[in-house]
CSV table of C-alpha atoms in Angstrom, one decimal:
chain,number,residue,atom,x,y,z
V,1,MET,CA,-87.3,-0.8,17.6
V,2,THR,CA,-89.5,-3.4,18.2
V,3,SER,CA,-91.4,-2.0,21.9
V,4,THR,CA,-91.6,-4.6,24.2
V,5,ILE,CA,-92.9,-3.3,27.0
V,6,THR,CA,-96.5,-2.8,28.2
V,7,THR,CA,-98.0,1.5,27.7
V,8,ALA,CA,-99.2,2.4,31.2
V,9,ALA,CA,-102.7,3.5,31.8
V,10,PRO,CA,-101.6,7.1,33.3
V,11,ALA,CA,-103.2,7.2,36.9
V,12,PRO,CA,-100.6,5.3,38.4
V,13,ASP,CA,-97.2,6.8,37.0
V,14,PRO,CA,-97.3,9.6,38.8
V,15,ALA,CA,-96.6,9.0,42.4
V,16,PRO,CA,-100.2,9.1,44.5
V,17,ALA,CA,-100.1,12.3,47.0
V,18,PRO,CA,-103.1,14.7,48.2
V,19,ALA,CA,-102.5,17.7,45.8
V,20,PRO,CA,-104.3,17.7,42.8
V,21,ALA,CA,-104.2,15.5,39.5
V,22,PRO,CA,-101.9,17.0,37.4
V,23,ALA,CA,-103.3,17.9,33.6
V,24,PRO,CA,-104.1,15.1,31.1
V,25,ASP,CA,-101.1,16.6,28.9
V,26,SER,CA,-98.5,16.8,32.1
V,27,VAL,CA,-99.3,13.2,33.2
V,28,PRO,CA,-95.3,11.7,33.3
V,29,GLY,CA,-95.9,8.1,30.8
V,30,THR,CA,-98.8,9.8,28.3
V,31,ALA,CA,-98.6,11.7,24.4
V,32,GLU,CA,-100.3,15.3,25.4
V,33,PRO,CA,-103.0,15.7,23.5
V,34,ARG,CA,-102.4,17.7,20.6
V,35,PRO,CA,-104.5,19.0,18.0
V,36,GLN,CA,-104.4,17.5,14.8
V,37,GLY,CA,-102.2,17.5,11.7
V,38,GLU,CA,-99.6,19.5,14.3
V,39,ARG,CA,-97.1,16.8,13.7
V,40,ARG,CA,-94.8,17.3,11.5
V,41,PHE,CA,-91.7,15.6,11.3
V,42,GLY,CA,-91.9,11.5,11.0
V,43,LEU,CA,-88.6,9.3,11.2
V,44,PRO,CA,-86.4,11.2,8.7
V,45,VAL,CA,-86.6,14.3,9.9
V,46,ALA,CA,-85.9,13.5,13.5
V,47,THR,CA,-82.8,11.1,12.1
V,48,CYS,CA,-81.8,14.3,10.7
V,49,LEU,CA,-82.4,16.7,14.3
V,50,VAL,CA,-80.4,14.3,16.0
V,51,MET,CA,-77.5,13.8,13.5
V,52,GLY,CA,-78.1,17.9,12.5
V,53,ASN,CA,-77.9,18.9,15.9
V,54,ILE,CA,-74.8,16.7,16.9
V,55,ILE,CA,-72.4,17.6,13.9
V,56,GLY,CA,-72.4,21.8,14.2
V,57,GLY,CA,-69.4,23.6,12.8
V,58,GLY,CA,-66.8,21.5,15.7
V,59,ILE,CA,-66.5,18.5,13.0
V,60,PHE,CA,-65.0,21.3,10.6
V,61,LEU,CA,-62.0,22.1,13.6
V,62,LEU,CA,-61.5,18.7,15.8
V,63,PRO,CA,-59.1,16.3,13.8
V,64,ALA,CA,-56.6,19.5,14.0
V,65,SER,CA,-57.6,20.2,17.9
V,66,VAL,CA,-56.7,16.2,18.8
V,67,ALA,CA,-54.2,16.3,16.6
V,68,PRO,CA,-51.0,16.6,19.1
V,69,PHE,CA,-52.5,14.1,20.8
V,70,GLY,CA,-51.5,11.5,17.9
V,71,THR,CA,-53.5,9.3,16.2
V,72,ILE,CA,-54.0,7.5,19.6
V,73,SER,CA,-56.7,10.3,19.7
V,74,LEU,CA,-59.1,8.3,16.9
V,75,VAL,CA,-59.5,5.9,20.2
V,76,ALA,CA,-60.9,8.4,22.5
V,77,PHE,CA,-63.5,8.9,19.7
V,78,ALA,CA,-64.0,4.9,19.8
V,79,VAL,CA,-64.8,5.0,23.1
V,80,LEU,CA,-67.2,8.6,23.1
V,81,THR,CA,-69.1,6.9,20.0
V,82,LEU,CA,-69.6,4.2,23.1
V,83,GLY,CA,-71.1,5.7,25.4
V,84,ALA,CA,-73.0,7.6,22.5
V,85,ILE,CA,-74.3,5.1,21.4
V,86,ALA,CA,-75.1,3.3,24.7
V,87,LEU,CA,-77.4,7.0,26.0
V,88,ALA,CA,-79.3,7.0,22.8
V,89,LEU,CA,-80.8,3.2,23.3
V,90,VAL,CA,-81.5,4.6,26.4
V,91,PHE,CA,-83.2,7.7,25.7
V,92,GLY,CA,-84.7,5.2,23.3
V,93,ARG,CA,-86.6,3.3,25.1
V,94,LEU,CA,-87.1,6.1,27.6
V,95,ALA,CA,-89.3,7.9,24.8
V,96,ASN,CA,-90.5,4.4,24.4
V,97,ARG,CA,-92.3,4.9,28.4
V,98,HIS,CA,-92.5,8.4,27.8
V,99,PRO,CA,-93.5,9.4,24.3
V,100,GLN,CA,-93.7,13.9,25.0
V,101,THR,CA,-92.2,16.8,24.6
V,102,GLY,CA,-89.4,17.5,27.2
V,103,GLY,CA,-87.1,14.6,26.9
V,104,PRO,CA,-85.1,14.2,30.1
V,105,TYR,CA,-87.1,16.7,32.4
V,106,VAL,CA,-90.3,14.5,31.2
V,107,TYR,CA,-88.2,11.1,32.4
V,108,ALA,CA,-86.0,13.0,35.8
V,109,ARG,CA,-90.2,13.7,36.8
V,110,ALA,CA,-91.7,11.2,35.8
V,111,ALA,CA,-88.5,9.1,38.3
V,112,PHE,CA,-87.5,11.6,40.7
V,113,GLY,CA,-90.1,14.4,41.3
V,114,ASP,CA,-90.8,17.9,40.4
V,115,PHE,CA,-87.0,19.2,41.4
V,116,ALA,CA,-85.4,16.6,39.6
V,117,GLY,CA,-87.4,17.6,37.5
V,118,PHE,CA,-86.8,21.2,36.5
V,119,LEU,CA,-83.2,20.8,37.7
V,120,ALA,CA,-82.9,18.4,34.2
V,121,ALA,CA,-85.1,21.1,32.6
V,122,TRP,CA,-83.1,24.2,34.0
V,123,SER,CA,-79.4,22.8,33.3
V,124,TYR,CA,-80.6,21.9,29.6
V,125,TRP,CA,-81.4,24.7,28.9
V,126,ILE,CA,-78.0,27.2,29.6
V,127,THR,CA,-76.9,24.0,27.4
V,128,THR,CA,-78.9,25.6,24.0
V,129,TRP,CA,-78.8,28.8,24.3
V,130,VAL,CA,-75.1,28.8,25.5
V,131,SER,CA,-75.1,26.0,22.4
V,132,ASN,CA,-76.3,28.7,20.2
V,133,ALA,CA,-74.2,31.7,21.0
V,134,ALA,CA,-71.4,29.2,20.3
V,135,LEU,CA,-72.0,28.3,16.9
V,136,ALA,CA,-73.4,31.5,15.9
V,137,VAL,CA,-70.0,33.2,17.1
V,138,ALA,CA,-67.8,30.2,14.9
V,139,ALA,CA,-70.3,31.3,12.2
V,140,VAL,CA,-69.0,34.0,11.5
V,141,GLY,CA,-65.1,33.3,11.1
V,142,TYR,CA,-66.3,31.0,8.8
V,143,LEU,CA,-68.4,33.6,7.0
V,144,CYS,CA,-65.0,36.6,7.4
V,145,VAL,CA,-63.9,33.6,5.1
V,146,LEU,CA,-66.5,34.0,2.3
V,147,PHE,CA,-67.6,37.6,3.1
V,148,PRO,CA,-63.9,39.2,4.3
V,149,ALA,CA,-66.0,42.7,4.5
V,150,VAL,CA,-67.2,40.5,7.9
V,151,GLY,CA,-64.5,40.8,8.9
V,152,ALA,CA,-63.7,43.8,8.8
V,153,HIS,CA,-64.9,44.7,12.8
V,154,LYS,CA,-65.9,43.9,15.2
V,155,TRP,CA,-69.2,45.3,15.4
V,156,SER,CA,-69.3,44.0,12.0
V,157,MET,CA,-69.1,40.4,12.9
V,158,CYS,CA,-71.4,40.6,16.3
V,159,LEU,CA,-74.2,42.2,13.6
V,160,ALA,CA,-73.5,39.0,11.3
V,161,ALA,CA,-73.4,36.5,14.3
V,162,LEU,CA,-77.3,37.4,15.8
V,163,CYS,CA,-78.2,37.4,12.0
V,164,VAL,CA,-76.7,33.5,12.3
V,165,GLN,CA,-78.7,33.4,15.0
V,166,TRP,CA,-82.0,35.0,14.8
V,167,LEU,CA,-82.2,33.7,11.4
V,168,PRO,CA,-83.2,30.1,12.0
V,169,ALA,CA,-85.6,32.1,15.5
V,170,LEU,CA,-87.5,33.0,12.6
V,171,ALA,CA,-87.5,29.7,10.4
V,172,ASN,CA,-88.8,28.8,13.9
V,173,LEU,CA,-91.8,30.4,14.4
V,174,ALA,CA,-92.9,29.7,10.8
V,175,GLY,CA,-94.3,26.7,12.2
V,176,THR,CA,-93.1,23.3,12.8
V,177,ARG,CA,-93.9,22.3,9.3
V,178,TYR,CA,-90.2,24.9,8.2
V,179,VAL,CA,-88.5,24.3,10.6
V,180,GLY,CA,-87.8,20.1,9.6
V,181,ALA,CA,-87.9,21.4,5.7
V,182,VAL,CA,-84.6,23.4,6.9
V,183,GLN,CA,-83.3,21.2,9.5
V,184,LEU,CA,-83.6,18.6,5.7
V,185,VAL,CA,-82.2,20.6,3.8
V,186,SER,CA,-79.4,22.5,5.6
V,187,THR,CA,-78.7,17.8,6.6
V,188,VAL,CA,-78.4,17.2,3.5
V,189,LEU,CA,-76.6,20.1,1.7
V,190,LYS,CA,-73.6,19.9,4.9
V,191,PHE,CA,-72.9,15.9,3.8
V,192,ALA,CA,-72.4,16.7,0.9
V,193,PRO,CA,-68.7,18.0,1.1
V,194,LEU,CA,-68.6,16.2,4.5
V,195,LEU,CA,-69.0,12.3,2.7
V,196,LEU,CA,-67.0,13.8,-0.2
V,197,VAL,CA,-63.5,14.4,2.3
V,198,ALA,CA,-64.5,10.9,5.0
V,199,VAL,CA,-65.2,8.7,2.2
V,200,GLY,CA,-63.8,10.2,-1.0
V,201,GLY,CA,-60.4,11.3,1.4
V,202,LEU,CA,-59.7,7.6,2.0
V,203,PHE,CA,-59.0,6.8,-1.0
V,204,PHE,CA,-55.9,9.3,-1.4
V,205,PHE,CA,-54.7,8.8,2.5
V,206,ASP,CA,-51.4,8.0,2.8
V,207,PRO,CA,-50.6,5.9,6.3
V,208,ALA,CA,-46.9,8.2,6.3
V,209,ASN,CA,-49.3,11.5,7.0
V,210,LEU,CA,-50.4,9.7,10.1
V,211,GLY,CA,-47.4,10.9,13.0
V,212,PRO,CA,-46.8,8.7,15.8
V,213,PHE,CA,-49.5,7.2,17.8
V,214,GLN,CA,-49.1,9.0,20.7
V,215,ALA,CA,-47.1,12.8,20.3
V,216,THR,CA,-47.2,13.7,24.1
V,217,ASP,CA,-45.4,12.4,27.1
V,218,GLN,CA,-48.7,11.5,29.2
V,219,SER,CA,-49.7,8.2,29.8
V,220,ALA,CA,-51.8,6.8,27.1
V,221,VAL,CA,-54.8,6.7,29.5
V,222,GLY,CA,-53.9,9.5,30.2
V,223,ALA,CA,-54.0,11.3,26.5
V,224,VAL,CA,-57.6,9.3,25.4
V,225,SER,CA,-58.8,11.7,28.8
V,226,ALA,CA,-57.7,14.6,27.5
V,227,SER,CA,-58.3,13.6,23.8
V,228,ALA,CA,-61.5,13.0,24.9
V,229,ALA,CA,-62.3,16.4,26.9
V,230,ILE,CA,-61.8,18.0,23.7
V,231,LEU,CA,-64.5,15.7,22.2
V,232,LEU,CA,-66.5,15.4,24.4
V,233,PHE,CA,-69.0,18.4,23.1
V,234,SER,CA,-69.0,17.2,20.1
V,235,TYR,CA,-71.5,14.1,21.2
V,236,LEU,CA,-74.4,16.9,22.8
V,237,GLY,CA,-77.1,15.9,20.7
V,238,VAL,CA,-78.2,12.3,21.1
V,239,GLU,CA,-80.9,14.0,23.6
V,240,SER,CA,-82.8,15.9,20.3
V,241,ALA,CA,-85.5,13.4,18.9
V,242,ALA,CA,-86.3,12.8,22.8
V,243,VAL,CA,-86.8,16.6,24.1
V,244,SER,CA,-89.5,17.0,20.6
V,245,ALA,CA,-91.2,13.8,20.9
V,246,GLY,CA,-93.7,16.1,20.9
V,247,GLU,CA,-94.0,16.4,17.6
V,248,VAL,CA,-92.7,13.2,16.4
V,249,ARG,CA,-95.4,11.2,14.3
V,250,ASP,CA,-95.3,7.6,16.3
V,251,PRO,CA,-93.1,8.7,18.9
V,252,GLU,CA,-93.7,5.4,20.4
V,253,ARG,CA,-91.7,4.3,17.8
V,254,ASN,CA,-90.0,6.5,15.0
V,255,VAL,CA,-88.2,8.8,18.3
V,256,GLY,CA,-86.3,5.2,19.5
V,257,ARG,CA,-85.1,4.5,15.6
V,258,ALA,CA,-84.0,8.4,15.0
V,259,THR,CA,-81.9,8.6,18.1
V,260,ILE,CA,-79.9,5.1,17.2
V,261,LEU,CA,-79.7,6.3,13.9
V,262,GLY,CA,-79.7,10.0,14.5
V,263,THR,CA,-75.7,8.5,16.7
V,264,VAL,CA,-74.3,5.5,14.6
V,265,GLY,CA,-75.1,8.1,11.4
V,266,ALA,CA,-73.0,11.0,13.0
V,267,ALA,CA,-70.8,9.0,14.9
V,268,THR,CA,-70.2,7.6,11.1
V,269,VAL,CA,-69.2,11.2,9.8
V,270,TYR,CA,-66.9,11.3,12.7
V,271,LEU,CA,-64.5,8.8,12.6
V,272,LEU,CA,-64.2,8.6,8.9
V,273,GLY,CA,-63.9,12.3,8.3
V,274,THR,CA,-61.1,12.5,10.5
V,275,LEU,CA,-59.4,9.4,10.5
V,276,ALA,CA,-59.5,10.9,6.5
V,277,VAL,CA,-57.9,14.1,7.3
V,278,PHE,CA,-55.4,12.6,9.8
V,279,GLY,CA,-53.5,10.2,6.8
V,280,LEU,CA,-54.4,13.3,3.4
V,281,VAL,CA,-52.8,16.2,6.0
V,282,ALA,CA,-48.7,15.9,7.0
V,283,HIS,CA,-49.1,15.5,10.8
V,284,GLU,CA,-46.9,18.8,11.6
V,285,LYS,CA,-49.0,21.0,9.6
V,286,LEU,CA,-52.3,19.5,11.0
V,287,VAL,CA,-51.3,20.7,14.1
V,288,SER,CA,-51.6,23.5,13.6
V,289,SER,CA,-54.2,24.3,10.9
V,290,GLU,CA,-56.8,26.1,11.4
V,291,ALA,CA,-58.9,25.2,8.6
V,292,PRO,CA,-57.9,20.6,8.5
V,293,PHE,CA,-60.6,20.1,6.3
V,294,SER,CA,-59.5,22.8,3.8
V,295,ASP,CA,-56.5,21.5,4.1
V,296,ALA,CA,-57.3,18.0,2.6
V,297,VAL,CA,-58.8,18.7,-0.1
V,298,ASN,CA,-56.5,20.6,-1.4
V,299,VAL,CA,-54.2,17.9,-1.2
V,300,MET,CA,-57.2,15.4,-3.1
V,301,PHE,CA,-57.4,18.5,-5.7
V,302,GLY,CA,-54.8,20.1,-5.9
V,303,GLY,CA,-55.5,24.3,-5.7
V,304,THR,CA,-56.7,26.5,-3.0
V,305,TRP,CA,-60.6,26.7,-3.5
V,306,GLY,CA,-61.0,23.8,-0.7
V,307,GLY,CA,-61.7,26.5,2.4
V,308,THR,CA,-64.3,28.4,0.0
V,309,VAL,CA,-66.4,24.8,-0.4
V,310,VAL,CA,-65.0,24.2,3.5
V,311,ALA,CA,-66.5,27.0,4.6
V,312,CYS,CA,-70.2,27.0,2.3
V,313,ALA,CA,-70.2,23.4,4.6
V,314,ALA,CA,-69.5,25.1,7.9
V,315,VAL,CA,-72.1,28.2,7.2
V,316,ILE,CA,-74.5,25.7,6.4
V,317,SER,CA,-73.5,22.5,8.9
V,318,MET,CA,-74.1,25.4,11.8
V,319,ALA,CA,-77.1,27.1,10.5
V,320,GLY,CA,-78.3,23.6,10.9
V,321,ALA,CA,-77.1,22.9,13.6
V,322,LEU,CA,-78.8,26.5,14.9
V,323,ASN,CA,-82.2,25.8,13.9
V,324,GLY,CA,-82.2,21.9,15.5
V,325,TRP,CA,-80.7,23.8,18.7
V,326,THR,CA,-83.6,26.5,18.5
V,327,LEU,CA,-86.3,24.3,18.5
V,328,LEU,CA,-84.6,21.6,21.4
V,329,SER,CA,-84.4,24.7,23.6
V,330,ALA,CA,-88.2,26.0,23.0
V,331,GLN,CA,-89.4,22.4,24.6
V,332,THR,CA,-87.9,21.6,27.3
V,333,PRO,CA,-88.6,25.0,29.2
V,334,TYR,CA,-92.3,24.7,27.1
V,335,ALA,CA,-92.3,21.1,29.3
V,336,ALA,CA,-91.7,22.1,32.8
V,337,ALA,CA,-93.7,25.9,32.3
V,338,LYS,CA,-97.4,23.3,32.0
V,339,ASP,CA,-96.4,21.5,34.5
V,340,GLY,CA,-96.0,24.5,36.9
V,341,LEU,CA,-92.0,24.9,37.1
V,342,PHE,CA,-91.8,27.6,34.3
V,343,PRO,CA,-93.4,30.8,33.9
V,344,LYS,CA,-96.2,30.4,32.2
V,345,VAL,CA,-95.6,32.5,29.1
V,346,PHE,CA,-93.2,29.7,28.2
V,347,GLU,CA,-96.7,27.8,27.7
V,348,THR,CA,-97.7,29.7,24.5
V,349,LYS,CA,-97.3,28.4,21.4
V,350,LYS,CA,-98.6,28.9,17.4
V,351,ARG,CA,-97.9,26.4,14.4
V,352,GLY,CA,-95.9,23.6,17.3
V,353,VAL,CA,-94.4,26.4,18.3
V,354,PRO,CA,-93.2,27.2,21.6
V,355,VAL,CA,-93.1,31.2,20.6
V,356,ALA,CA,-92.1,32.6,23.8
V,357,GLY,CA,-89.8,29.9,24.5
V,358,VAL,CA,-87.9,30.2,20.9
V,359,LEU,CA,-87.5,34.2,21.5
V,360,VAL,CA,-86.4,34.3,25.6
V,361,THR,CA,-83.8,31.8,24.8
V,362,VAL,CA,-82.3,33.6,21.6
V,363,ALA,CA,-82.8,37.0,23.0
V,364,LEU,CA,-80.9,35.3,25.4
V,365,ALA,CA,-78.5,33.8,22.9
V,366,SER,CA,-77.9,37.4,21.5
V,367,ALA,CA,-77.0,39.0,24.6
V,368,LEU,CA,-74.0,36.4,25.2
V,369,THR,CA,-72.7,37.5,22.1
V,370,VAL,CA,-72.9,40.8,22.1
V,371,TYR,CA,-71.0,40.8,25.8
V,372,ASN,CA,-68.7,38.5,24.2
V,373,TYR,CA,-67.5,41.1,21.0
V,374,THR,CA,-67.7,43.6,23.7
V,375,ALA,CA,-65.5,42.1,26.3
V,376,GLY,CA,-63.3,41.3,24.0
V,377,SER,CA,-61.7,37.6,25.6
V,378,GLN,CA,-62.5,34.9,23.6
V,379,ARG,CA,-61.3,33.3,26.4
V,380,VAL,CA,-64.2,34.3,28.6
V,381,PHE,CA,-66.9,32.2,25.6
V,382,GLU,CA,-64.7,29.4,25.5
V,383,VAL,CA,-64.9,28.6,29.7
V,384,LEU,CA,-69.3,29.5,28.5
V,385,VAL,CA,-69.0,27.0,26.3
V,386,LEU,CA,-67.0,24.5,28.4
V,387,VAL,CA,-70.2,24.8,31.1
V,388,THR,CA,-72.7,23.6,28.5
V,389,THR,CA,-70.2,20.5,28.4
V,390,PHE,CA,-71.4,20.1,31.8
V,391,THR,CA,-75.1,21.3,32.2
V,392,ALA,CA,-76.0,19.4,29.3
V,393,THR,CA,-74.3,15.4,31.7
V,394,VAL,CA,-77.1,17.2,34.4
V,395,PRO,CA,-79.6,15.7,32.3
V,396,TYR,CA,-78.0,12.9,30.9
V,397,LEU,CA,-77.9,11.7,34.8
V,398,LEU,CA,-81.0,11.9,35.7
V,399,SER,CA,-82.4,10.5,32.3
V,400,THR,CA,-80.0,7.6,32.8
V,401,ALA,CA,-80.9,7.2,36.4
V,402,ALA,CA,-84.4,7.5,36.3
V,403,GLN,CA,-84.1,3.9,33.3
V,404,ILE,CA,-81.9,2.1,36.7
V,405,TYR,CA,-84.6,3.3,39.0
V,406,PHE,CA,-87.8,1.9,36.6
V,407,LEU,CA,-85.6,-1.3,36.2
V,408,ALA,CA,-84.9,-1.5,39.2
V,409,SER,CA,-88.3,-0.4,40.2
V,410,GLY,CA,-90.3,-2.4,37.5
V,411,ARG,CA,-92.6,0.9,38.3
V,412,ALA,CA,-95.1,1.5,35.5
V,413,GLU,CA,-94.6,-1.4,33.8
V,414,ARG,CA,-92.4,-4.5,33.4
V,415,VAL,CA,-90.2,-5.3,31.2
V,416,ARG,CA,-89.5,-9.1,29.9
V,417,PRO,CA,-87.0,-11.2,31.5
V,418,GLY,CA,-85.0,-11.1,28.4
V,419,ARG,CA,-84.2,-7.9,28.4
V,420,LEU,CA,-84.0,-6.4,31.5
V,421,VAL,CA,-80.5,-7.5,31.5
V,422,ARG,CA,-79.5,-5.3,28.5
V,423,ASP,CA,-81.6,-2.6,29.5
V,424,ALA,CA,-80.0,-2.3,32.8
V,425,VAL,CA,-75.9,-2.8,31.5
V,426,LEU,CA,-76.9,-0.3,28.8
V,427,ALA,CA,-78.3,2.4,31.6
V,428,CYS,CA,-75.1,1.2,33.4
V,429,LEU,CA,-72.6,2.1,30.5
V,430,ALA,CA,-74.7,5.0,29.9
V,431,PHE,CA,-74.5,6.7,33.2
V,432,GLY,CA,-70.9,5.9,33.7
V,433,PHE,CA,-70.5,7.7,30.2
V,434,SER,CA,-71.7,11.1,31.5
V,435,MET,CA,-69.9,10.2,34.4
V,436,TRP,CA,-67.0,10.4,32.1
V,437,LEU,CA,-68.4,14.2,30.4
V,438,VAL,CA,-68.5,15.9,33.9
V,439,ALA,CA,-64.6,14.8,34.6
V,440,GLY,CA,-63.9,15.8,31.8
V,441,SER,CA,-65.5,19.2,31.1
V,442,GLY,CA,-63.1,20.1,34.0
V,443,TYR,CA,-62.7,21.7,37.2
V,444,ALA,CA,-63.7,25.6,36.4
V,445,ALA,CA,-66.6,24.3,34.3
V,446,VAL,CA,-67.8,22.5,37.0
V,447,TYR,CA,-67.5,24.8,40.0
V,448,GLN,CA,-69.1,27.6,37.2
V,449,GLY,CA,-72.1,24.8,35.9
V,450,VAL,CA,-73.0,24.9,39.5
V,451,LEU,CA,-73.3,27.7,39.9
V,452,PHE,CA,-75.4,28.1,37.2
V,453,LEU,CA,-77.8,25.1,38.5
V,454,PHE,CA,-78.1,26.9,41.8
V,455,ALA,CA,-79.1,29.7,40.0
V,456,GLY,CA,-81.9,28.0,39.0
V,457,VAL,CA,-82.4,27.2,42.6
V,458,LEU,CA,-84.3,30.2,43.1
V,459,VAL,CA,-86.3,30.1,40.1
V,460,TYR,CA,-87.6,26.9,41.1
V,461,ALA,CA,-88.8,27.9,43.9
V,462,VAL,CA,-90.6,31.4,42.9
V,463,MET,CA,-92.4,28.8,41.1
V,464,ALA,CA,-92.9,25.8,43.8
V,465,ALA,CA,-95.0,28.5,46.0
V,466,ARG,CA,-96.9,29.4,43.3
V,467,LYS,CA,-97.9,25.8,41.8
V,468,GLN,CA,-98.2,25.2,46.0
V,469,ARG,CA,-100.4,28.9,46.1
V,470,ALA,CA,-102.6,27.8,43.5
V,471,GLY,CA,-103.2,24.2,44.8
V,472,VAL,CA,-105.0,25.5,48.1
V,473,SER,CA,-108.2,26.4,47.9
V,474,PRO,CA,-109.3,29.7,49.5
V,475,ALA,CA,-110.2,28.8,52.7
V,476,GLY,CA,-106.2,27.8,52.8
């Protein structure tokens, strides 16, 4: 992406205030200084980070999840894809303006101040560690196919889920170089079977298997919205490169490109994969299928070995997603901690990785995982997963609102008139898409998510008080 925005000087970007000026590496709009050689991610790895985080384990269940609505669910897929691409373009423009670690936190704070920045960081952090727990539990289901002994008892399943979480955490603690290597390898490995079905499956496509266009008694709009509510979680992660902008080489150029390429690549796999499965597996069977991609492979080549292949692909896919999400879960608190809005321990960094952020996040996700298996109720966990859809939209809304604010006020720099209208339209579309995500998450998820946000207000009060005391002279 070629930039048409001139980089602003650091001084005018933060709003003038009598309080002491922030440290240079915490000024929104400036790339934070980093030791030589610490940035490890180029465009290919950054793109894999985006694609790997968007495509976790959900792709292996999505066709069966939306099949009850009929092929009209493909329309919901298309609408979501357009919204995700608009959001990706907005993140690309914002990362060009503010190429530093933190993503939505940085943008919200630059536009609206500390409290908005904290809400973005807090809600995004909740999203990451709850999502990690969800991915780990989902991965265990596929591990049970490969190793039936894992599913013999709930505690063996719990132990397997904890291992699935801690192995990517250890890869992160080894340094950003290893994070990038794991992400690149896992993305390549998991895409082989996905592309086999998404592309190869089209040669075995049978239109008679598609079933009705609309399989429910709902209106067309209602069916699209209902199926979209199931698909919402599958597009979380478009902000991955922006959140880790401080670890990307030449972030002004590469973050935007990686965000767009990763989102388009993930959307292509989603659409082609779902369409292929719809055409390979009879609708009546697909509605009740617990492994739609396994059924699709069995149709393509015969036999029953498809389940094993897909289980391997699913485990690899979710391991790669956990690897990337673990990094993201530590980056936002790190950026907030440098500005005094998160506890200082989150600022600790070794080998380019915020160590405390990784450890605290994986500990919280592990505790949630143990609770899930102890409670023995999938319903509790499903509600928490839906909460992540809501909490993820808070930083999305704040980020798109920040872009609208920057464009409307002309603060920090001016966009060339030729691109002003385009960027404004994209920002408004992304904002509307984010609002749709909120509506689609459901009343219960919004209620629970608001409680999570309000709990963060107490944390902000304590951190803001500490920051205020630190800025007051001893005589004061």
